[in-house]
Structures are given as C-alpha cells and as structure tokens.
C-alpha cells in the first residue's frame, strides 16, 4: 500500500494527518509527504526560539532540518517540490504576491513535479486540502489545485509524456483537520471532564447561529472516512514540536488532553472525493476497496 500526502509548507504534515500517516507507516504502508514550498516566509511563532540567530538568518534552512526530524518521527519519506513560499498577505488592501511565488505559477508547470512524483511512486491513495486550502492561505489553495490536476493528469498518457509512464491513482481524499464536529465534540468532552475549553466562544457563536459555518472558510464536504489512530497521536505531537520555529508548545495544537481525545475523538477525518475502486461509506480505512 502506498499513500502520498501533498502539503503546502513544512509543519502542515504534522498538524494535518500526522497520526494517520504514522499508523499506516507502522502497519507496513509506504507513505510519502510532498511539501510544495520551503516555508521560507513563515513567522517564528515560538517565543522560545524567537532570538535563535540561525532561524533569523536562514529560516528556510532551519525548516528543512525541522522537516527531516518530523518525517523521521512519523516514519514517512519526504520530497520537496521546490516552489517558493507565497507568504500570507495581510492588510487592507492586501499586498501583491511575489510573481515568482508558488501561488502565482501557471497550473500546468506547477503540476509537473507532482505528476512526476506520482508516476515514480505509484500511490493508490492521494490526499490534499479542499478548495479553500483547508484554510485560505494562497499556498494551500494552490496545493489543492495541483493535487486535483495531477490526480487527473498522471493517468493520461497524452499529458506530460516526458515525466514517466502513466499511473492512475485509485482514491483522492481531502483532509478534514478542521472538521467542525470534531471541535464541538472535543469542546463538550473537555467541559464534561471539568477542563476549560479553548473552543467555548466559537462553539457558542456557532450554536447561536446554526446555519453559519463553524469556520467560515471550510468547504462543506462531508466526512466519509475516519481513521482510528489515537495510539499515534503522541507521534503527531512530537512531530509538531520538531517544527520548533513554527509551533508554540503551549499553544492551540496542545490544548486538548490526550485522555479527552482517546474518549471523544480518537480519529483523523477525511472526505473521499473520487474513487476508481468500489467502496462503501462510511469508511474506516483509506485503502478500503484496495486490500
């Protein structure tokens, strides 16, 4: 079994689907993470390394080392697709993106490295973000675009004939790390456990306006597939902490105690978008129909 997960920046693989990948790798599957950009425009978000001279001098180099450490923790292989980080534009009006950045590359040329990797690796399962990028960062949206395009193009002998023999990926999934039901369930799990919930305000707003989206930018795909992987949540946390310039060890990602996860949401969530093999929903295995 072979699985390819496409992510925008180093650290995205550890905050979205990390436990799932560690679980499949431990079970004998071959897993590759493809990272589209070097994350060189990321902010240093962990105050503990805020004065790290190396990070300020060469953040891209530091993040390459962090990525290698995280991949080792998860037991996955890793490939860089080689694009330039677009950054997250802020302000009103928004500043223009660098013309050389990933988000502004022509779709045809930006898709080519991923087509090449798919034809070399020959995965049965391909995972990336939804149309809004999971959240609306330009690189996440572009990662979605090239993944969907490569899913189609890699199987077509008339497309990119110089990049290897065609390969038809069997299943395409979108990651659902921002599944609103997950956050609401964890919120009530923490409340029931007598723990202050960091999601209280957002849950209250959502319940006051039930027709509104929990996150306004999450595409409304249904969760079709939940992979039970709680025993690898510890791998996820260690992989996140390996990205020490980007992840605050006291922050959002570590707000839910492990016993709450174990009791209320021991899965990672996905939407099956296309399948070339018969499968029935809901699934508990990304390789359902392939074994």
C-alpha positions as YAML, in Angstrom:
chain: A
units: angstrom
residues:
- id: 1
  name: UNK
  ca: [0.00, 0.00, 0.00]
- id: 2
  name: UNK
  ca: [1.31, 3.44, -0.97]
- id: 3
  name: UNK
  ca: [-0.04, 6.81, 0.16]
- id: 4
  name: UNK
  ca: [1.02, 10.29, -0.98]
- id: 5
  name: UNK
  ca: [0.05, 13.38, 1.05]
- id: 6
  name: UNK
  ca: [0.55, 16.80, -0.54]
- id: 7
  name: UNK
  ca: [1.16, 19.73, 1.81]
- id: 8
  name: UNK
  ca: [1.93, 23.41, 1.34]
- id: 9
  name: UNK
  ca: [4.67, 24.04, 3.93]
- id: 10
  name: UNK
  ca: [6.87, 22.12, 6.34]
- id: 11
  name: UNK
  ca: [4.77, 21.64, 9.53]
- id: 12
  name: UNK
  ca: [1.46, 21.17, 7.64]
- id: 13
  name: UNK
  ca: [2.08, 17.42, 7.52]
- id: 14
  name: UNK
  ca: [2.36, 17.34, 11.31]
- id: 15
  name: UNK
  ca: [-0.80, 19.36, 12.00]
- id: 16
  name: UNK
  ca: [-2.95, 17.54, 9.42]
- id: 17
  name: UNK
  ca: [-3.00, 13.77, 9.22]
- id: 18
  name: UNK
  ca: [0.22, 13.05, 11.06]
- id: 19
  name: UNK
  ca: [-1.13, 10.28, 13.30]
- id: 20
  name: UNK
  ca: [-2.83, 8.63, 10.33]
- id: 21
  name: UNK
  ca: [0.41, 8.58, 8.36]
- id: 22
  name: UNK
  ca: [2.41, 7.25, 11.31]
- id: 23
  name: UNK
  ca: [-0.19, 4.50, 11.82]
- id: 24
  name: UNK
  ca: [-0.14, 3.38, 8.19]
- id: 25
  name: UNK
  ca: [3.65, 3.51, 8.07]
- id: 26
  name: UNK
  ca: [3.88, 1.37, 11.20]
- id: 27
  name: UNK
  ca: [1.47, -1.11, 9.61]
- id: 28
  name: UNK
  ca: [3.75, -1.51, 6.60]
- id: 29
  name: UNK
  ca: [2.42, 1.02, 4.10]
- id: 30
  name: UNK
  ca: [4.84, 3.26, 2.23]
- id: 31
  name: UNK
  ca: [3.99, 6.91, 2.89]
- id: 32
  name: UNK
  ca: [5.48, 9.96, 1.20]
- id: 33
  name: UNK
  ca: [4.85, 13.59, 2.15]
- id: 34
  name: UNK
  ca: [5.34, 16.05, -0.72]
- id: 35
  name: UNK
  ca: [5.90, 19.61, 0.52]
- id: 36
  name: UNK
  ca: [5.24, 22.24, -2.13]
- id: 37
  name: UNK
  ca: [7.29, 25.13, -0.68]
- id: 38
  name: UNK
  ca: [10.18, 25.66, 1.70]
- id: 39
  name: UNK
  ca: [8.13, 27.72, 4.14]
- id: 40
  name: UNK
  ca: [10.78, 30.42, 3.99]
- id: 41
  name: UNK
  ca: [8.26, 33.23, 4.61]
- id: 42
  name: UNK
  ca: [6.84, 31.69, 7.77]
- id: 43
  name: UNK
  ca: [6.89, 33.66, 11.01]
- id: 44
  name: UNK
  ca: [8.86, 32.49, 14.02]
- id: 45
  name: UNK
  ca: [5.89, 31.69, 16.25]
- id: 46
  name: UNK
  ca: [7.61, 30.08, 19.22]
- id: 47
  name: UNK
  ca: [8.94, 32.66, 21.63]
- id: 48
  name: UNK
  ca: [11.44, 30.13, 22.96]
- id: 49
  name: UNK
  ca: [13.36, 30.31, 19.68]
- id: 50
  name: UNK
  ca: [12.47, 33.91, 18.87]
- id: 51
  name: UNK
  ca: [16.07, 35.02, 19.27]
- id: 52
  name: UNK
  ca: [17.58, 31.99, 17.52]
- id: 53
  name: UNK
  ca: [20.14, 33.63, 15.26]
- id: 54
  name: UNK
  ca: [20.19, 30.77, 12.76]
- id: 55
  name: UNK
  ca: [16.42, 30.97, 12.23]
- id: 56
  name: UNK
  ca: [16.56, 34.71, 11.61]
- id: 57
  name: UNK
  ca: [19.48, 34.30, 9.23]
- id: 58
  name: UNK
  ca: [18.28, 31.20, 7.35]
- id: 59
  name: UNK
  ca: [14.71, 30.23, 8.20]
- id: 60
  name: UNK
  ca: [14.42, 28.05, 5.10]
- id: 61
  name: UNK
  ca: [17.47, 26.05, 6.15]
- id: 62
  name: UNK
  ca: [16.20, 25.63, 9.70]
- id: 63
  name: UNK
  ca: [12.83, 24.48, 8.43]
- id: 64
  name: UNK
  ca: [14.45, 21.85, 6.23]
- id: 65
  name: UNK
  ca: [16.08, 20.39, 9.31]
- id: 66
  name: UNK
  ca: [12.80, 20.54, 11.23]
- id: 67
  name: UNK
  ca: [11.03, 18.76, 8.39]
- id: 68
  name: UNK
  ca: [13.60, 15.96, 8.31]
- id: 69
  name: UNK
  ca: [13.17, 15.46, 12.05]
- id: 70
  name: UNK
  ca: [9.37, 15.37, 11.80]
- id: 71
  name: UNK
  ca: [9.45, 12.88, 8.91]
- id: 72
  name: UNK
  ca: [11.71, 10.60, 10.92]
- id: 73
  name: UNK
  ca: [9.33, 10.73, 13.91]
- id: 74
  name: UNK
  ca: [6.35, 9.84, 11.70]
- id: 75
  name: UNK
  ca: [8.21, 7.13, 9.79]
- id: 76
  name: UNK
  ca: [7.47, 8.68, 6.41]
- id: 77
  name: UNK
  ca: [9.54, 9.58, 3.37]
- id: 78
  name: UNK
  ca: [9.68, 13.16, 2.22]
- id: 79
  name: UNK
  ca: [10.04, 15.07, -1.04]
- id: 80
  name: UNK
  ca: [10.35, 18.81, -1.71]
- id: 81
  name: UNK
  ca: [8.51, 20.02, -4.82]
- id: 82
  name: UNK
  ca: [10.73, 23.11, -4.87]
- id: 83
  name: UNK
  ca: [8.40, 26.10, -5.01]
- id: 84
  name: UNK
  ca: [8.82, 29.49, -3.33]
- id: 85
  name: UNK
  ca: [6.63, 30.26, -0.31]
- id: 86
  name: UNK
  ca: [3.93, 32.80, -1.15]
- id: 87
  name: UNK
  ca: [3.53, 34.09, 2.39]
- id: 88
  name: UNK
  ca: [0.17, 35.01, 3.89]
- id: 89
  name: UNK
  ca: [-0.72, 38.53, 2.72]
- id: 90
  name: UNK
  ca: [-2.28, 40.73, 5.37]
- id: 91
  name: UNK
  ca: [-3.66, 44.27, 5.36]
- id: 92
  name: UNK
  ca: [-6.27, 46.30, 3.53]
- id: 93
  name: UNK
  ca: [-5.68, 46.40, 0.68]
- id: 94
  name: UNK
  ca: [-3.77, 43.12, 0.58]
- id: 95
  name: UNK
  ca: [-0.22, 43.48, -0.73]
- id: 96
  name: UNK
  ca: [0.66, 41.87, -4.03]
- id: 97
  name: UNK
  ca: [2.29, 38.45, -4.01]
- id: 98
  name: UNK
  ca: [5.78, 37.91, -5.38]
- id: 99
  name: UNK
  ca: [5.38, 36.97, -9.07]
- id: 100
  name: UNK
  ca: [7.77, 34.05, -8.53]
- id: 101
  name: UNK
  ca: [5.82, 32.54, -5.63]
- id: 102
  name: UNK
  ca: [4.07, 29.18, -5.75]
- id: 103
  name: UNK
  ca: [0.53, 30.57, -5.72]
- id: 104
  name: UNK
  ca: [1.10, 32.53, -8.94]
- id: 105
  name: UNK
  ca: [2.75, 29.83, -11.02]
- id: 106
  name: UNK
  ca: [0.90, 28.58, -14.12]
- id: 107
  name: UNK
  ca: [-1.09, 25.49, -13.17]
- id: 108
  name: UNK
  ca: [0.40, 23.38, -15.96]
- id: 109
  name: UNK
  ca: [4.00, 23.91, -14.88]
- id: 110
  name: UNK
  ca: [3.26, 23.86, -11.16]
- id: 111
  name: UNK
  ca: [1.58, 20.46, -11.52]
- id: 112
  name: UNK
  ca: [4.50, 18.85, -13.35]
- id: 113
  name: UNK
  ca: [6.70, 17.93, -10.32]
- id: 114
  name: UNK
  ca: [3.75, 16.25, -8.64]
- id: 115
  name: UNK
  ca: [2.85, 14.29, -11.78]
- id: 116
  name: UNK
  ca: [6.45, 13.10, -11.94]
- id: 117
  name: UNK
  ca: [6.38, 12.01, -8.31]
- id: 118
  name: UNK
  ca: [3.04, 10.19, -8.72]
- id: 119
  name: UNK
  ca: [4.34, 8.29, -11.75]
- id: 120
  name: UNK
  ca: [7.52, 7.32, -9.91]
- id: 121
  name: UNK
  ca: [5.91, 6.40, -6.57]
- id: 122
  name: UNK
  ca: [2.63, 4.98, -7.95]
- id: 123
  name: UNK
  ca: [0.41, 5.65, -4.90]
- id: 124
  name: UNK
  ca: [-3.06, 4.19, -4.62]
- id: 125
  name: UNK
  ca: [-4.17, 7.00, -2.28]
- id: 126
  name: UNK
  ca: [-3.64, 10.75, -2.73]
- id: 127
  name: UNK
  ca: [-4.51, 13.33, -0.05]
- id: 128
  name: UNK
  ca: [-4.54, 17.12, 0.00]
- id: 129
  name: UNK
  ca: [-6.76, 20.05, 1.01]
- id: 130
  name: UNK
  ca: [-10.22, 21.15, -0.09]
- id: 131
  name: UNK
  ca: [-10.96, 24.05, -2.46]
- id: 132
  name: UNK
  ca: [-10.30, 26.60, 0.28]
- id: 133
  name: UNK
  ca: [-6.97, 25.03, 1.12]
- id: 134
  name: UNK
  ca: [-8.22, 23.71, 4.47]
- id: 135
  name: UNK
  ca: [-7.82, 27.36, 5.39]
- id: 136
  name: UNK
  ca: [-7.42, 30.14, 2.83]
- id: 137
  name: UNK
  ca: [-3.66, 30.53, 2.54]
- id: 138
  name: UNK
  ca: [-2.58, 31.06, -1.10]
- id: 139
  name: UNK
  ca: [-0.15, 28.11, -0.96]
- id: 140
  name: UNK
  ca: [-2.78, 25.80, 0.50]
- id: 141
  name: UNK
  ca: [-5.23, 26.71, -2.25]
- id: 142
  name: UNK
  ca: [-2.55, 26.14, -4.87]
- id: 143
  name: UNK
  ca: [-1.66, 22.79, -3.26]
- id: 144
  name: UNK
  ca: [-5.28, 21.77, -3.72]
- id: 145
  name: UNK
  ca: [-5.24, 22.86, -7.36]
- id: 146
  name: UNK
  ca: [-2.10, 20.97, -8.35]
- id: 147
  name: UNK
  ca: [-3.20, 17.85, -6.46]
- id: 148
  name: UNK
  ca: [-6.54, 17.66, -8.27]
- id: 149
  name: UNK
  ca: [-4.85, 18.40, -11.59]
- id: 150
  name: UNK
  ca: [-2.13, 15.82, -11.01]
- id: 151
  name: UNK
  ca: [-4.71, 13.20, -9.98]
- id: 152
  name: UNK
  ca: [-6.17, 13.51, -13.49]
- id: 153
  name: UNK
  ca: [-3.03, 14.23, -15.48]
- id: 154
  name: UNK
  ca: [-0.81, 11.46, -14.09]
- id: 155
  name: UNK
  ca: [-3.17, 8.84, -15.58]
- id: 156
  name: UNK
  ca: [-3.31, 10.45, -19.02]
- id: 157
  name: UNK
  ca: [-0.61, 9.26, -21.45]
- id: 158
  name: UNK
  ca: [-1.12, 12.41, -23.52]
- id: 159
  name: UNK
  ca: [-0.23, 14.67, -20.58]
- id: 160
  name: UNK
  ca: [3.41, 15.19, -19.54]
- id: 161
  name: UNK
  ca: [4.69, 12.24, -21.63]
- id: 162
  name: UNK
  ca: [8.28, 13.11, -20.69]
- id: 163
  name: UNK
  ca: [7.60, 12.53, -16.97]
- id: 164
  name: UNK
  ca: [7.24, 8.74, -16.94]
- id: 165
  name: UNK
  ca: [4.70, 6.02, -17.53]
- id: 166
  name: UNK
  ca: [1.10, 6.98, -16.70]
- id: 167
  name: UNK
  ca: [-0.25, 5.94, -13.30]
- id: 168
  name: UNK
  ca: [-3.89, 6.09, -12.21]
- id: 169
  name: UNK
  ca: [-4.27, 6.91, -8.51]
- id: 170
  name: UNK
  ca: [-7.21, 4.90, -7.13]
- id: 171
  name: UNK
  ca: [-8.57, 7.28, -4.47]
- id: 172
  name: UNK
  ca: [-8.48, 11.03, -3.85]
- id: 173
  name: UNK
  ca: [-9.22, 12.44, -0.39]
- id: 174
  name: UNK
  ca: [-9.42, 15.88, 1.17]
- id: 175
  name: UNK
  ca: [-8.13, 16.34, 4.69]
- id: 176
  name: UNK
  ca: [-10.73, 17.34, 7.31]
- id: 177
  name: UNK
  ca: [-8.49, 18.53, 10.13]
- id: 178
  name: UNK
  ca: [-10.86, 21.48, 10.57]
- id: 179
  name: UNK
  ca: [-13.98, 19.28, 10.80]
- id: 180
  name: UNK
  ca: [-16.36, 21.47, 12.88]
- id: 181
  name: UNK
  ca: [-17.98, 18.46, 14.56]
- id: 182
  name: UNK
  ca: [-14.59, 17.42, 15.85]
- id: 183
  name: UNK
  ca: [-14.05, 20.74, 17.60]
- id: 184
  name: UNK
  ca: [-17.56, 20.83, 19.04]
- id: 185
  name: UNK
  ca: [-17.28, 17.26, 20.36]
- id: 186
  name: UNK
  ca: [-13.89, 17.95, 21.92]
- id: 187
  name: UNK
  ca: [-15.28, 21.12, 23.48]
- id: 188
  name: UNK
  ca: [-18.07, 19.24, 25.22]
- id: 189
  name: UNK
  ca: [-15.68, 16.46, 26.14]
- id: 190
  name: UNK
  ca: [-13.47, 18.96, 27.94]
- id: 191
  name: UNK
  ca: [-16.46, 20.57, 29.64]
- id: 192
  name: UNK
  ca: [-17.66, 17.17, 30.85]
- id: 193
  name: UNK
  ca: [-14.15, 16.44, 32.10]
- id: 194
  name: UNK
  ca: [-14.04, 19.69, 34.07]
- id: 195
  name: UNK
  ca: [-11.39, 21.25, 31.80]
- id: 196
  name: UNK
  ca: [-11.55, 24.75, 30.39]
- id: 197
  name: UNK
  ca: [-12.21, 24.54, 26.67]
- id: 198
  name: UNK
  ca: [-10.36, 26.85, 24.25]
- id: 199
  name: UNK
  ca: [-13.24, 26.39, 21.80]
- id: 200
  name: UNK
  ca: [-16.03, 27.69, 24.07]
- id: 201
  name: UNK
  ca: [-16.51, 31.06, 22.38]
- id: 202
  name: UNK
  ca: [-16.51, 29.65, 18.85]
- id: 203
  name: UNK
  ca: [-18.92, 26.84, 19.78]
- id: 204
  name: UNK
  ca: [-21.27, 29.33, 21.44]
- id: 205
  name: UNK
  ca: [-21.26, 31.53, 18.34]
- id: 206
  name: UNK
  ca: [-21.94, 28.56, 16.09]
- id: 207
  name: UNK
  ca: [-24.82, 27.30, 18.22]
- id: 208
  name: UNK
  ca: [-26.33, 30.79, 18.32]
- id: 209
  name: UNK
  ca: [-26.26, 30.83, 14.51]
- id: 210
  name: UNK
  ca: [-26.53, 27.16, 13.50]
- id: 211
  name: UNK
  ca: [-26.74, 27.98, 9.79]
- id: 212
  name: UNK
  ca: [-23.32, 29.65, 9.93]
- id: 213
  name: UNK
  ca: [-20.13, 27.68, 9.38]
- id: 214
  name: UNK
  ca: [-18.01, 26.90, 12.43]
- id: 215
  name: UNK
  ca: [-15.07, 28.07, 10.36]
- id: 216
  name: UNK
  ca: [-16.34, 30.35, 7.63]
- id: 217
  name: UNK
  ca: [-13.77, 29.11, 5.17]
- id: 218
  name: UNK
  ca: [-14.20, 25.31, 5.49]
- id: 219
  name: UNK
  ca: [-15.69, 23.76, 2.35]
- id: 220
  name: UNK
  ca: [-18.83, 21.77, 3.21]
- id: 221
  name: UNK
  ca: [-17.60, 18.31, 2.30]
- id: 222
  name: UNK
  ca: [-18.94, 15.51, 4.45]
- id: 223
  name: UNK
  ca: [-16.59, 13.39, 6.49]
- id: 224
  name: UNK
  ca: [-16.68, 9.98, 4.81]
- id: 225
  name: UNK
  ca: [-13.67, 8.33, 6.39]
- id: 226
  name: UNK
  ca: [-12.36, 8.26, 9.94]
- id: 227
  name: UNK
  ca: [-9.06, 6.52, 10.60]
- id: 228
  name: UNK
  ca: [-8.65, 5.35, 14.19]
- id: 229
  name: UNK
  ca: [-5.08, 6.26, 15.10]
- id: 230
  name: UNK
  ca: [-5.12, 7.52, 18.69]
- id: 231
  name: UNK
  ca: [-2.08, 5.45, 19.66]
- id: 232
  name: UNK
  ca: [-0.09, 7.59, 17.19]
- id: 233
  name: UNK
  ca: [-1.27, 10.98, 18.48]
- id: 234
  name: UNK
  ca: [1.93, 11.05, 20.52]
- id: 235
  name: UNK
  ca: [3.90, 10.77, 17.27]
- id: 236
  name: UNK
  ca: [1.85, 13.67, 15.90]
- id: 237
  name: UNK
  ca: [2.67, 15.82, 18.92]
- id: 238
  name: UNK
  ca: [6.40, 15.04, 18.74]
- id: 239
  name: UNK
  ca: [6.42, 15.79, 15.02]
- id: 240
  name: UNK
  ca: [4.69, 19.11, 15.66]
- id: 241
  name: UNK
  ca: [7.24, 20.00, 18.32]
- id: 242
  name: UNK
  ca: [10.04, 19.23, 15.85]
- id: 243
  name: UNK
  ca: [8.85, 22.31, 13.93]
- id: 244
  name: UNK
  ca: [10.08, 24.43, 16.82]
- id: 245
  name: UNK
  ca: [10.21, 27.73, 14.95]
- id: 246
  name: UNK
  ca: [6.54, 27.40, 13.94]
- id: 247
  name: UNK
  ca: [4.78, 25.61, 16.78]
- id: 248
  name: UNK
  ca: [4.26, 27.05, 20.25]
- id: 249
  name: UNK
  ca: [4.45, 24.10, 22.69]
- id: 250
  name: UNK
  ca: [1.88, 25.86, 24.91]
- id: 251
  name: UNK
  ca: [-0.44, 26.74, 22.02]
- id: 252
  name: UNK
  ca: [-3.58, 25.69, 20.21]
- id: 253
  name: UNK
  ca: [-2.40, 22.29, 18.98]
- id: 254
  name: UNK
  ca: [-1.82, 21.00, 22.52]
- id: 255
  name: UNK
  ca: [-4.97, 22.37, 24.17]
- id: 256
  name: UNK
  ca: [-6.84, 19.04, 24.34]
- id: 257
  name: UNK
  ca: [-5.59, 16.44, 26.87]
- id: 258
  name: UNK
  ca: [-4.84, 13.01, 25.46]
- id: 259
  name: UNK
  ca: [-7.49, 11.29, 27.59]
- id: 260
  name: UNK
  ca: [-10.16, 13.57, 26.07]
- id: 261
  name: UNK
  ca: [-9.00, 12.66, 22.57]
- id: 262
  name: UNK
  ca: [-9.00, 8.96, 23.49]
- id: 263
  name: UNK
  ca: [-12.58, 9.10, 24.76]
- id: 264
  name: UNK
  ca: [-14.22, 11.54, 22.38]
- id: 265
  name: UNK
  ca: [-12.34, 11.75, 19.05]
- id: 266
  name: UNK
  ca: [-9.60, 9.11, 18.50]
- id: 267
  name: UNK
  ca: [-9.71, 9.53, 14.71]
- id: 268
  name: UNK
  ca: [-8.44, 11.69, 11.90]
- id: 269
  name: UNK
  ca: [-11.05, 12.72, 9.35]
- id: 270
  name: UNK
  ca: [-11.19, 12.71, 5.54]
- id: 271
  name: UNK
  ca: [-13.59, 13.25, 2.67]
- id: 272
  name: UNK
  ca: [-13.47, 10.75, -0.17]
- id: 273
  name: UNK
  ca: [-13.72, 12.87, -3.32]
- id: 274
  name: UNK
  ca: [-13.19, 10.25, -6.01]
- id: 275
  name: UNK
  ca: [-12.61, 6.52, -6.11]
- id: 276
  name: UNK
  ca: [-11.82, 4.23, -9.02]
- id: 277
  name: UNK
  ca: [-12.43, 1.15, -6.86]
- id: 278
  name: UNK
  ca: [-15.69, 0.01, -5.22]
- id: 279
  name: UNK
  ca: [-16.06, 1.12, -1.62]
- id: 280
  name: UNK
  ca: [-18.94, 1.72, 0.76]
- id: 281
  name: UNK
  ca: [-19.35, 4.73, 3.02]
- id: 282
  name: UNK
  ca: [-18.58, 5.49, 5.74]
- id: 283
  name: UNK
  ca: [-15.05, 4.08, 5.69]
- id: 284
  name: UNK
  ca: [-12.54, 3.42, 8.45]
- id: 285
  name: UNK
  ca: [-9.61, 2.80, 6.10]
- id: 286
  name: UNK
  ca: [-8.19, 4.98, 3.33]
- id: 287
  name: UNK
  ca: [-7.26, 1.79, 1.49]
- id: 288
  name: UNK
  ca: [-10.82, 0.39, 1.63]
- id: 289
  name: UNK
  ca: [-11.51, -1.37, -1.67]
- id: 290
  name: UNK
  ca: [-7.80, -1.85, -2.35]
- id: 291
  name: UNK
  ca: [-6.85, -4.63, 0.05]
...
